Amino acid sequence: MSTNVGLDIDRGRPLPAIGTTEAKLQQRKLDALRRGVHRIQDHSEMPFGIHLVGIGGAGCRVIEEFLNTAPENLLDKPGSRFTALAIDVGDDDLLKVRTSATRFPEERTQVETVALDMASSEELQEVVGKYADFLKLEYPMYHPNPGSTSWLPSGKSIRAEDGSMTRAGSKALYGQAYYDADRPMQKALKRFVASVEKTGGNSIVCIVFGLAGGTGSGIAMDLARHLSSVQFGRRVLVTGLGIAPHPDEVTPDKLTRLHAVFSELDVLCDETKNAGITLSCGDLFKNPFTAGFMIIPQPANVSVSEAREEVSKRLAKLLFERRGANVWEALRLLNWVAAPSTQHSAARTPWGSRWIHMIGSAPDGNGSSNRDLRKDLGLLEDYQPEFLELRASGTIDESERKAWTEALDAAFSPEAPTCATDGGSPGIVQYLLPRLALKDLSVFEAARNAYDEADLLHRQSEHALLLDQGILLCEPSTAIEGMAGASLGGGSQWIAVPRDQLRGRYE
């Protein structure tokens, strides 16, 4: 008599009756995650090897918090090392980072700050005019096009109306420091890489920035490419940590900026879209976030200043708790949960359009059963994850732990019941939501609409990635019908990314 009941070879126990081989393999994968295939059993002797790049105010605050609150014995195991690079326009936030950098032994720590000097529009236009020569340093076969020297909007301030930097202005300031004169930014990245490579164990680099910040998001795309592909040669894992804006910060101008940021991350992190970029722009536009990209939402039930403080604290704790084991476990989980059934467990998983992962957190006694978790995180109803993991302190009340797992199950209906594990901070629960698409974010449609309503000069000023290639990513292609990426300056540059897909429409 035939049967479709499977057998778990590893454990010798029957699986539920599942009709297809693919479904059986999926069930085995979920079972393996529940057993903790991704977990590190003994972290006590692990060399610490998590390194930080913080860009803009949000990124610098996380580094400052890490330096102030990480345990003083964090680097006491042989091979441990911590490297941090904080970058901002001006020196105000950077001074706090330097002040906090003295808690750890100098022989195992390198903390550096780079203050980008403010320049006039005329000075930056002169820098942009040299970009064709700059890019020949990176692309021996580079053929300049007219748009590669006309991408910084003339006659428009590099400061937005709210006082923040425009993304194009930040890109120009970074380009000046990376390419021009003594190249201080390039030298800082080289020193950062040299320090990371002194780590006596595995390393991961986290690039932290605010998604709606003009400085952070305007610099992060180019810096990530230069660091991951040029300086590291794609040998070290690099992950992006993008801090979402607080609801009270979401203005039409910030939404316009967010649409450009989302689109640029989309063509980097979705491997299908990324292939349409590298086809015309070269391999230095391969996805630099080799360990994935995570979004960190800000708590909406407190003020902007309180939310910033909470996010910095919670993110810093995630990075140093259990000597970094929590971060490594999260990356292992993400790589496993999205893997095709035929993929070797050591291979890097392609995430496709679902390249976003989200870290949610809240006080552990904050009434989980009364919370609208989707609204808290800014997620729409269609998102349903395969697997959820809740991390809490070992001291959490068991009834509260159960309440949180039930709340997550009720809110998201994962394929397998939410799995709870220890190792978190006292008083805080964290949970990892894997594999979101942009269209799962409630802010995505509003950002797209705000972008469409802005004037062209404003839209151009909030682009960054591909400007030096003479391309406005979010505009309709002027070379290939149906594609994204308008050419600047009368050029004929192109990319092979369908614009409808970039705008969240796949049907």
Short mmCIF file of C-alpha atoms in Angstrom, two decimals:
data_model
loop_
_atom_site.label_atom_id
_atom_site.label_comp_id
_atom_site.label_asym_id
_atom_site.label_seq_id
_atom_site.Cartn_x
_atom_site.Cartn_y
_atom_site.Cartn_z
CA MET A 1 0.00 0.00 0.00
CA SER A 2 1.54 3.31 -1.06
CA THR A 3 1.97 6.13 1.41
CA ASN A 4 3.25 9.66 1.30
CA VAL A 5 4.38 9.74 4.91
CA GLY A 6 8.03 10.81 4.99
CA LEU A 7 10.83 9.78 7.32
CA ASP A 8 13.24 12.19 8.95
CA ILE A 9 16.53 10.42 8.28
CA ASP A 10 18.44 12.42 10.87
CA ARG A 11 16.06 11.66 13.74
CA GLY A 12 14.29 8.50 12.60
CA ARG A 13 10.83 9.84 13.35
CA PRO A 14 7.87 10.10 10.99
CA LEU A 15 6.99 13.39 9.38
CA PRO A 16 3.42 14.50 8.71
CA ALA A 17 1.97 13.16 5.50
CA ILE A 18 3.29 15.55 2.87
CA GLY A 19 2.61 14.96 -0.78
CA THR A 20 5.70 16.24 -2.60
CA THR A 21 9.43 15.84 -2.21
CA GLU A 22 9.79 19.62 -2.05
CA ALA A 23 7.30 19.82 0.82
CA LYS A 24 9.13 17.04 2.69
CA LEU A 25 12.43 18.85 2.31
CA GLN A 26 10.82 22.08 3.50
CA GLN A 27 9.49 20.30 6.58
CA ARG A 28 12.90 18.84 7.34
CA LYS A 29 14.44 22.29 7.04
CA LEU A 30 11.96 23.75 9.52
CA ASP A 31 12.50 20.82 11.88
CA ALA A 32 16.25 21.40 11.73
CA LEU A 33 15.77 25.06 12.63
CA ARG A 34 13.57 24.16 15.58
CA ARG A 35 16.27 21.76 16.78
CA GLY A 36 18.73 24.65 16.63
CA VAL A 37 20.92 23.76 13.66
CA HIS A 38 21.95 27.42 13.47
CA ARG A 39 22.80 27.87 17.14
CA ILE A 40 26.23 28.15 18.75
CA GLN A 41 26.28 25.91 21.80
CA ASP A 42 29.37 27.30 23.52
CA HIS A 43 30.25 30.95 22.92
CA SER A 44 32.44 31.39 26.01
CA GLU A 45 35.75 30.95 24.17
CA MET A 46 34.73 32.64 20.91
CA PRO A 47 37.08 35.38 19.73
CA PHE A 48 35.02 38.52 19.27
CA GLY A 49 35.13 39.60 15.62
CA ILE A 50 32.25 41.96 14.87
CA HIS A 51 33.34 45.29 13.41
CA LEU A 52 31.28 48.41 12.79
CA VAL A 53 31.05 51.18 10.23
CA GLY A 54 28.63 53.89 11.34
CA ILE A 55 27.57 56.55 8.84
CA GLY A 56 25.66 59.70 9.74
CA GLY A 57 24.06 60.46 13.07
CA ALA A 58 22.24 57.13 13.45
CA GLY A 59 25.32 55.03 12.70
CA CYS A 60 27.59 57.09 14.96
CA ARG A 61 25.14 56.78 17.86
CA VAL A 62 25.24 52.98 17.63
CA ILE A 63 29.05 52.95 17.75
CA GLU A 64 29.04 55.36 20.69
CA GLU A 65 26.53 53.17 22.55
CA PHE A 66 28.54 50.04 21.82
CA LEU A 67 31.72 51.62 23.17
CA ASN A 68 29.96 52.87 26.30
CA THR A 69 28.06 49.71 27.24
CA ALA A 70 29.95 46.67 25.92
CA PRO A 71 31.53 44.64 28.76
CA GLU A 72 35.15 45.53 29.44
CA ASN A 73 36.20 41.88 29.06
CA LEU A 74 34.66 41.61 25.58
CA LEU A 75 38.09 41.34 23.94
CA ASP A 76 39.84 39.19 26.54
CA LYS A 77 39.80 35.94 24.53
CA PRO A 78 42.78 35.29 22.23
CA GLY A 79 42.13 36.49 18.69
CA SER A 80 39.44 39.00 19.68
CA ARG A 81 39.46 42.40 18.02
CA PHE A 82 37.11 45.34 17.54
CA THR A 83 37.37 47.85 14.71
CA ALA A 84 35.05 50.81 14.25
CA LEU A 85 34.88 53.59 11.68
CA ALA A 86 32.48 56.49 12.25
CA ILE A 87 31.79 58.91 9.38
CA ASP A 88 29.72 62.07 9.37
CA VAL A 89 29.54 65.56 7.92
CA GLY A 90 31.06 67.73 10.64
CA ASP A 91 32.58 66.62 13.93
CA ASP A 92 29.81 67.05 16.53
CA ASP A 93 28.73 63.40 16.85
CA LEU A 94 32.22 62.08 16.15
CA LEU A 95 33.73 63.72 19.23
CA LYS A 96 31.49 61.54 21.42
CA VAL A 97 32.75 58.43 19.63
CA ARG A 98 36.39 59.36 20.19
CA THR A 99 35.71 60.11 23.86
CA SER A 100 34.15 56.67 24.33
CA ALA A 101 36.93 54.79 22.55
CA THR A 102 39.32 54.51 25.50
CA ARG A 103 37.61 51.67 27.43
CA PHE A 104 39.22 48.82 25.51
CA PRO A 105 42.88 47.80 25.16
CA GLU A 106 44.62 49.66 22.35
CA GLU A 107 46.37 46.53 21.08
CA ARG A 108 42.99 44.92 20.30
CA THR A 109 40.98 47.96 19.28
CA GLN A 110 40.96 50.49 16.48
CA VAL A 111 38.35 53.25 16.53
CA GLU A 112 38.65 55.96 13.91
CA THR A 113 36.44 58.88 12.93
CA VAL A 114 36.28 60.73 9.62
CA ALA A 115 34.65 64.16 9.52
CA LEU A 116 33.74 65.14 5.98
CA ASP A 117 34.28 68.85 5.52
CA MET A 118 31.37 70.84 4.19
CA ALA A 119 32.07 72.23 0.75
CA SER A 120 30.34 74.81 -1.41
CA SER A 121 28.21 73.78 -4.37
CA GLU A 122 30.86 75.22 -6.68
CA GLU A 123 33.61 73.11 -5.11
CA LEU A 124 31.51 69.97 -5.37
CA GLN A 125 30.59 70.69 -8.98
CA GLU A 126 34.33 70.84 -9.67
CA VAL A 127 34.79 67.45 -7.98
CA VAL A 128 31.90 65.94 -9.94
CA GLY A 129 33.48 67.24 -13.13
CA LYS A 130 36.51 65.04 -12.40
CA TYR A 131 34.49 61.86 -11.92
CA ALA A 132 35.29 60.49 -15.37
CA ASP A 133 38.97 60.54 -14.43
CA PHE A 134 38.26 59.16 -10.94
CA LEU A 135 36.32 56.20 -12.28
CA LYS A 136 39.13 55.24 -14.63
CA LEU A 137 41.10 54.37 -11.47
CA GLU A 138 38.51 51.68 -10.68
CA TYR A 139 37.49 50.67 -14.21
CA PRO A 140 40.49 50.38 -16.57
CA MET A 141 38.06 49.93 -19.49
CA TYR A 142 35.71 52.70 -18.32
CA HIS A 143 34.15 54.74 -21.11
CA PRO A 144 32.79 58.03 -19.77
CA ASN A 145 29.36 59.22 -20.83
CA PRO A 146 28.05 62.78 -20.71
CA GLY A 147 25.93 62.18 -17.62
CA SER A 148 28.82 61.03 -15.45
CA THR A 149 29.91 64.63 -14.87
CA SER A 150 26.52 66.36 -14.55
CA TRP A 151 24.72 64.48 -11.80
CA LEU A 152 24.85 66.98 -8.94
CA PRO A 153 21.88 69.33 -9.48
CA SER A 154 23.23 72.82 -10.11
CA GLY A 155 21.44 75.73 -8.54
CA LYS A 156 20.11 73.56 -5.70
CA SER A 157 21.50 73.50 -2.19
CA ILE A 158 23.04 70.26 -0.97
CA ARG A 159 21.03 70.84 2.21
CA ALA A 160 17.40 69.72 2.21
CA GLU A 161 14.68 71.99 3.60
CA ASP A 162 14.82 70.24 6.99
CA GLY A 163 18.56 70.94 7.25
CA SER A 164 19.70 67.40 6.46
CA MET A 165 22.03 66.66 3.58
CA THR A 166 20.59 65.67 0.23
CA ARG A 167 21.77 62.23 -0.81
CA ALA A 168 23.45 63.53 -3.97
CA GLY A 169 25.26 66.14 -1.88
CA SER A 170 26.47 63.50 0.59
CA LYS A 171 27.64 61.31 -2.27
CA ALA A 172 29.65 64.24 -3.66
CA LEU A 173 31.26 64.96 -0.27
CA TYR A 174 32.17 61.30 0.11
CA GLY A 175 33.50 61.18 -3.46
CA GLN A 176 35.69 64.21 -2.78
CA ALA A 177 37.18 62.50 0.29
CA TYR A 178 37.54 59.12 -1.41
CA TYR A 179 38.88 60.13 -4.83
CA ASP A 180 40.32 63.65 -4.70
CA ALA A 181 43.57 65.17 -3.42
CA ASP A 182 45.09 63.02 -0.61
CA ARG A 183 42.11 60.60 -0.63
CA PRO A 184 41.59 60.56 3.18
CA MET A 185 38.46 58.40 2.97
CA GLN A 186 40.16 55.71 0.91
CA LYS A 187 43.06 55.64 3.35
CA ALA A 188 40.65 55.31 6.29
CA LEU A 189 38.98 52.32 4.63
CA LYS A 190 42.38 50.70 4.05
CA ARG A 191 43.27 51.13 7.73
CA PHE A 192 39.89 49.70 8.70
CA VAL A 193 40.46 46.62 6.53
CA ALA A 194 43.99 46.11 7.88
CA SER A 195 42.64 46.15 11.43
CA VAL A 196 39.79 43.73 10.66
CA GLU A 197 42.26 41.32 9.09
CA LYS A 198 44.19 41.15 12.38
CA THR A 199 41.23 39.40 14.01
CA GLY A 200 42.14 35.90 15.12
CA GLY A 201 38.77 34.37 14.25
CA ASN A 202 35.88 34.86 11.87
CA SER A 203 34.89 38.46 11.18
CA ILE A 204 31.77 40.22 10.08
CA VAL A 205 31.45 43.92 9.24
CA CYS A 206 28.17 45.71 9.97
CA ILE A 207 27.46 48.96 8.11
CA VAL A 208 24.94 50.95 10.17
CA PHE A 209 23.03 53.99 8.89
CA GLY A 210 19.62 55.65 8.93
CA LEU A 211 17.48 54.78 5.93
CA ALA A 212 15.94 58.25 5.78
CA GLY A 213 19.10 60.12 6.73
CA GLY A 214 20.63 62.11 3.90
CA THR A 215 24.20 61.59 5.07
CA GLY A 216 24.00 57.91 5.99
CA SER A 217 21.94 56.67 3.06
CA GLY A 218 23.73 58.96 0.61
CA ILE A 219 27.16 57.57 1.50
CA ALA A 220 26.37 53.96 2.44
CA MET A 221 25.89 52.57 -1.07
CA ASP A 222 29.25 53.74 -2.40
CA LEU A 223 31.13 53.04 0.82
CA ALA A 224 29.73 49.50 1.00
CA ARG A 225 30.86 48.83 -2.57
CA HIS A 226 34.32 50.25 -1.96
CA LEU A 227 34.74 48.36 1.30
CA SER A 228 33.26 45.00 0.31
CA SER A 229 34.35 44.64 -3.30
CA VAL A 230 37.46 46.82 -3.59
CA GLN A 231 39.19 46.73 -0.19
CA PHE A 232 38.09 43.30 1.09
CA GLY A 233 37.83 41.72 -2.34
CA ARG A 234 34.56 40.13 -1.13
CA ARG A 235 36.52 37.96 1.33
CA VAL A 236 34.78 39.19 4.50
CA LEU A 237 31.07 39.05 5.30
CA VAL A 238 29.42 42.47 5.19
CA THR A 239 25.88 43.09 6.41
CA GLY A 240 23.80 46.23 6.23
CA LEU A 241 21.81 47.51 9.22
CA GLY A 242 19.35 50.18 8.12
CA ILE A 243 17.50 52.05 10.87
CA ALA A 244 13.99 52.98 9.74
CA PRO A 245 12.64 56.47 10.50
CA HIS A 246 10.31 57.13 13.42
CA PRO A 247 6.68 57.72 12.29
CA ASP A 248 6.92 61.33 13.50
CA GLU A 249 9.88 61.89 11.17
CA VAL A 250 8.07 60.74 8.04
CA THR A 251 7.50 63.88 5.95
CA PRO A 252 6.89 64.06 2.18
CA ASP A 253 10.56 64.95 1.65
CA LYS A 254 11.73 62.00 3.77
CA LEU A 255 9.35 59.70 1.89
CA THR A 256 10.75 60.88 -1.44
CA ARG A 257 14.22 60.07 -0.15
CA LEU A 258 13.09 56.67 1.15
CA HIS A 259 11.79 55.63 -2.27
CA ALA A 260 15.21 56.27 -3.82
CA VAL A 261 16.94 54.44 -0.94
CA PHE A 262 14.61 51.43 -1.22
CA SER A 263 15.12 51.29 -4.99
CA GLU A 264 18.91 51.42 -4.72
CA LEU A 265 18.99 48.69 -2.09
CA ASP A 266 16.60 46.65 -4.24
CA VAL A 267 18.91 46.64 -7.27
CA LEU A 268 21.85 45.69 -5.05
CA CYS A 269 20.26 43.01 -2.85
CA ASP A 270 17.87 41.30 -5.30
CA GLU A 271 20.28 39.19 -7.35
CA THR A 272 18.07 39.24 -10.45
CA LYS A 273 17.88 43.03 -10.51
CA ASN A 274 21.55 43.23 -9.56
CA ALA A 275 22.48 41.22 -12.64
CA GLY A 276 20.69 43.88 -14.69
CA ILE A 277 22.96 46.51 -13.13
CA THR A 278 26.30 44.72 -13.38
CA LEU A 279 25.56 43.85 -17.01
CA SER A 280 26.01 47.49 -17.98
CA CYS A 281 27.84 49.08 -15.03
CA GLY A 282 30.37 46.40 -14.12
CA ASP A 283 31.19 44.00 -11.29
CA LEU A 284 31.90 46.77 -8.78
CA PHE A 285 28.12 47.13 -8.58
CA LYS A 286 27.66 43.58 -7.32
CA ASN A 287 25.71 43.40 -4.07
CA PRO A 288 28.20 44.52 -1.39
CA PHE A 289 26.01 43.25 1.46
CA THR A 290 27.27 39.69 1.20
CA ALA A 291 25.70 38.70 4.54
CA GLY A 292 22.33 40.30 3.83
CA PHE A 293 20.48 43.43 4.86
CA MET A 294 18.40 44.02 8.00
CA ILE A 295 15.96 46.81 8.81
CA ILE A 296 15.58 47.96 12.40
CA PRO A 297 12.25 49.74 13.06
CA GLN A 298 12.01 52.43 15.71
CA PRO A 299 9.41 52.06 18.50
CA ALA A 300 6.42 54.21 17.57
CA ASN A 301 4.97 54.58 21.08
CA VAL A 302 7.72 56.90 22.35
CA SER A 303 9.17 60.22 21.20
CA VAL A 304 11.74 60.51 18.42
CA SER A 305 14.61 61.14 20.85
CA GLU A 306 13.57 58.24 23.10
CA ALA A 307 13.20 55.93 20.10
CA ARG A 308 16.69 56.78 18.84
CA GLU A 309 18.14 56.04 22.26
CA GLU A 310 16.26 52.74 22.54
CA VAL A 311 17.29 51.56 19.07
CA SER A 312 20.95 52.38 19.71
CA LYS A 313 20.88 50.49 23.02
CA ARG A 314 19.11 47.42 21.68
CA LEU A 315 21.23 47.21 18.54
CA ALA A 316 24.48 47.61 20.48
CA LYS A 317 23.43 44.80 22.84
CA LEU A 318 22.60 42.54 19.92
CA LEU A 319 26.10 43.11 18.57
CA PHE A 320 28.05 42.34 21.74
CA GLU A 321 25.85 39.88 23.67
CA ARG A 322 27.28 36.36 23.99
CA ARG A 323 30.48 37.64 22.38
CA GLY A 324 28.64 38.25 19.11
CA ALA A 325 27.10 34.77 18.97
CA ASN A 326 23.59 36.23 18.62
CA VAL A 327 24.58 37.96 15.39
CA TRP A 328 26.20 34.84 13.97
CA GLU A 329 23.15 32.77 14.87
CA ALA A 330 20.86 35.27 13.17
CA LEU A 331 22.89 35.13 9.96
CA ARG A 332 22.96 31.34 10.04
CA LEU A 333 19.20 31.25 10.50
CA LEU A 334 18.61 33.64 7.62
CA ASN A 335 20.90 31.72 5.30
CA TRP A 336 19.19 28.45 6.18
CA VAL A 337 15.56 29.53 6.12
CA ALA A 338 15.63 30.87 2.56
CA ALA A 339 17.88 28.20 1.07
CA PRO A 340 16.58 26.14 -1.87
CA SER A 341 16.22 22.46 -1.01
CA THR A 342 19.16 21.57 -3.25
CA GLN A 343 21.56 24.13 -1.74
CA HIS A 344 24.54 23.09 0.34
CA SER A 345 24.29 24.53 3.85
CA ALA A 346 27.58 26.42 3.47
CA ALA A 347 26.50 28.27 0.32
CA ARG A 348 25.21 31.83 0.38
CA THR A 349 21.46 31.94 -0.14
CA PRO A 350 19.94 34.05 -2.92
CA TRP A 351 17.00 35.96 -1.42
CA GLY A 352 15.51 37.41 -4.60
CA SER A 353 12.95 40.17 -4.10
CA ARG A 354 12.55 39.09 -0.44
CA TRP A 355 15.97 40.38 0.57
CA ILE A 356 14.82 42.35 3.63
CA HIS A 357 15.12 40.91 7.12
CA MET A 358 13.74 42.76 10.13
CA ILE A 359 14.74 42.79 13.78
CA GLY A 360 11.84 43.57 16.10
CA SER A 361 12.24 44.26 19.81
CA ALA A 362 10.22 45.41 22.79
CA PRO A 363 10.25 45.38 26.61
CA ASP A 364 9.50 41.81 27.67
CA GLY A 365 6.71 42.78 30.05
CA ASN A 366 5.00 45.21 27.72
CA GLY A 367 1.72 43.37 27.28
CA SER A 368 2.47 41.37 24.13
CA SER A 369 -1.10 40.10 23.83
CA ASN A 370 -2.41 43.67 23.56
CA ARG A 371 0.04 44.81 20.88
CA ASP A 372 -0.62 45.12 17.16
CA LEU A 373 2.77 43.74 16.16
CA ARG A 374 2.31 44.33 12.43
CA LYS A 375 1.46 47.98 13.03
CA ASP A 376 4.37 48.34 15.46
CA LEU A 377 6.75 47.12 12.77
CA GLY A 378 5.08 48.83 9.81
CA LEU A 379 4.16 45.58 8.02
CA LEU A 380 1.16 44.82 5.81
CA GLU A 381 -1.12 41.82 6.20
CA ASP A 382 0.21 39.74 3.29
CA TYR A 383 3.59 38.96 4.86
CA GLN A 384 3.84 35.41 6.24
CA PRO A 385 7.25 34.06 7.31
CA GLU A 386 8.39 30.46 7.21
CA PHE A 387 10.07 30.57 10.60
CA LEU A 388 10.22 32.96 13.56
CA GLU A 389 12.61 32.94 16.48
CA LEU A 390 12.06 34.86 19.70
CA ARG A 391 15.13 35.62 21.80
CA ALA A 392 14.66 36.58 25.44
CA SER A 393 16.65 36.62 28.64
CA GLY A 394 16.91 33.42 30.63
CA THR A 395 15.30 35.32 33.50
CA ILE A 396 12.05 36.16 31.68
CA ASP A 397 8.88 34.89 33.32
CA GLU A 398 7.74 31.75 31.53
CA SER A 399 4.19 33.05 31.17
CA GLU A 400 5.49 36.18 29.44
CA ARG A 401 7.70 34.11 27.13
CA LYS A 402 4.66 32.03 26.19
CA ALA A 403 2.56 35.16 25.69
CA TRP A 404 5.13 36.54 23.25
CA THR A 405 5.39 33.34 21.20
CA GLU A 406 1.59 33.16 21.00
CA ALA A 407 1.40 36.82 19.99
CA LEU A 408 3.94 36.28 17.20
CA ASP A 409 2.09 33.19 15.99
CA ALA A 410 -1.22 35.06 15.98
CA ALA A 411 0.21 38.11 14.20
CA PHE A 412 2.27 36.38 11.50
CA SER A 413 1.05 32.75 11.20
CA PRO A 414 4.50 31.26 10.46
CA GLU A 415 4.68 27.82 8.84
CA ALA A 416 6.20 26.44 12.05
CA PRO A 417 5.27 27.69 15.54
CA THR A 418 7.50 30.47 16.86
CA CYS A 419 10.61 29.06 18.50
CA ALA A 420 11.83 30.70 21.73
CA THR A 421 15.48 30.72 22.79
CA ASP A 422 17.60 32.30 25.54
CA GLY A 423 20.60 34.59 25.29
CA GLY A 424 18.84 37.95 25.10
CA SER A 425 19.08 41.05 27.26
CA PRO A 426 17.21 41.18 30.57
CA GLY A 427 13.99 43.14 30.10
CA ILE A 428 13.99 42.91 26.29
CA VAL A 429 12.69 40.46 23.73
CA GLN A 430 14.00 40.41 20.16
CA TYR A 431 12.58 38.53 17.22
CA LEU A 432 13.84 38.06 13.70
CA LEU A 433 11.46 38.32 10.74
CA PRO A 434 13.07 36.81 7.62
CA ARG A 435 12.48 37.43 3.95
CA LEU A 436 10.34 40.51 3.51
CA ALA A 437 9.78 42.24 0.19
CA LEU A 438 9.53 46.01 -0.17
CA LYS A 439 5.82 45.68 -0.88
CA ASP A 440 5.39 44.18 2.62
CA LEU A 441 6.38 47.52 4.19
CA SER A 442 3.48 49.87 4.90
CA VAL A 443 5.68 52.88 4.12
CA PHE A 444 6.67 51.63 0.66
CA GLU A 445 3.59 52.80 -1.25
CA ALA A 446 3.55 56.16 0.53
CA ALA A 447 7.23 56.65 -0.34
CA ARG A 448 6.59 55.80 -3.99
CA ASN A 449 3.66 58.23 -4.17
CA ALA A 450 5.64 61.02 -2.52
CA TYR A 451 8.47 60.47 -5.00
CA ASP A 452 6.06 60.71 -7.93
CA GLU A 453 4.68 64.00 -6.62
CA ALA A 454 8.09 65.65 -6.14
CA ASP A 455 9.62 67.78 -8.89
CA LEU A 456 12.41 66.34 -11.02
CA LEU A 457 15.20 68.42 -9.46
CA HIS A 458 14.19 67.23 -6.00
CA ARG A 459 14.00 63.61 -7.16
CA GLN A 460 17.45 63.85 -8.71
CA SER A 461 18.95 65.35 -5.54
CA GLU A 462 17.79 62.31 -3.51
CA HIS A 463 19.51 59.73 -5.72
CA ALA A 464 23.02 58.41 -4.99
CA LEU A 465 23.81 54.97 -6.48
CA LEU A 466 24.45 55.06 -10.26
CA LEU A 467 24.57 58.86 -10.48
CA ASP A 468 28.26 58.63 -11.39
CA GLN A 469 27.24 56.26 -14.19
CA GLY A 470 24.97 58.97 -15.57
CA ILE A 471 21.77 57.21 -14.51
CA LEU A 472 18.72 58.30 -12.49
CA LEU A 473 17.63 54.90 -11.24
CA CYS A 474 14.00 55.62 -10.31
CA GLU A 475 13.09 57.37 -13.57
CA PRO A 476 11.89 55.60 -16.76
CA SER A 477 14.72 54.52 -19.02
CA THR A 478 15.47 56.79 -21.96
CA ALA A 479 17.24 53.93 -23.75
CA ILE A 480 15.09 50.78 -23.29
CA GLU A 481 11.31 50.88 -23.08
CA GLY A 482 9.88 49.47 -19.86
CA MET A 483 13.17 49.58 -17.98
CA ALA A 484 14.26 51.84 -15.13
CA GLY A 485 17.14 54.27 -15.26
CA ALA A 486 17.00 57.54 -17.19
CA SER A 487 20.23 58.74 -18.76
CA LEU A 488 21.58 62.10 -17.65
CA GLY A 489 23.19 64.72 -19.82
CA GLY A 490 22.15 63.33 -23.16
CA GLY A 491 23.93 60.03 -22.64
CA SER A 492 22.67 56.60 -23.67
CA GLN A 493 23.54 54.62 -20.55
CA TRP A 494 21.13 51.84 -19.60
CA ILE A 495 20.34 49.15 -17.05
CA ALA A 496 18.23 46.01 -17.49
CA VAL A 497 15.84 46.37 -14.53
CA PRO A 498 12.09 46.45 -15.28
CA ARG A 499 10.69 49.65 -13.78
CA ASP A 500 7.43 48.01 -12.74
CA GLN A 501 9.37 45.54 -10.60
CA LEU A 502 11.39 48.36 -9.06
CA ARG A 503 8.09 49.95 -8.08
CA GLY A 504 6.83 46.75 -6.43
CA ARG A 505 4.68 45.39 -9.24
CA TYR A 506 5.51 41.84 -10.30
CA GLU A 507 2.29 40.73 -12.01
#
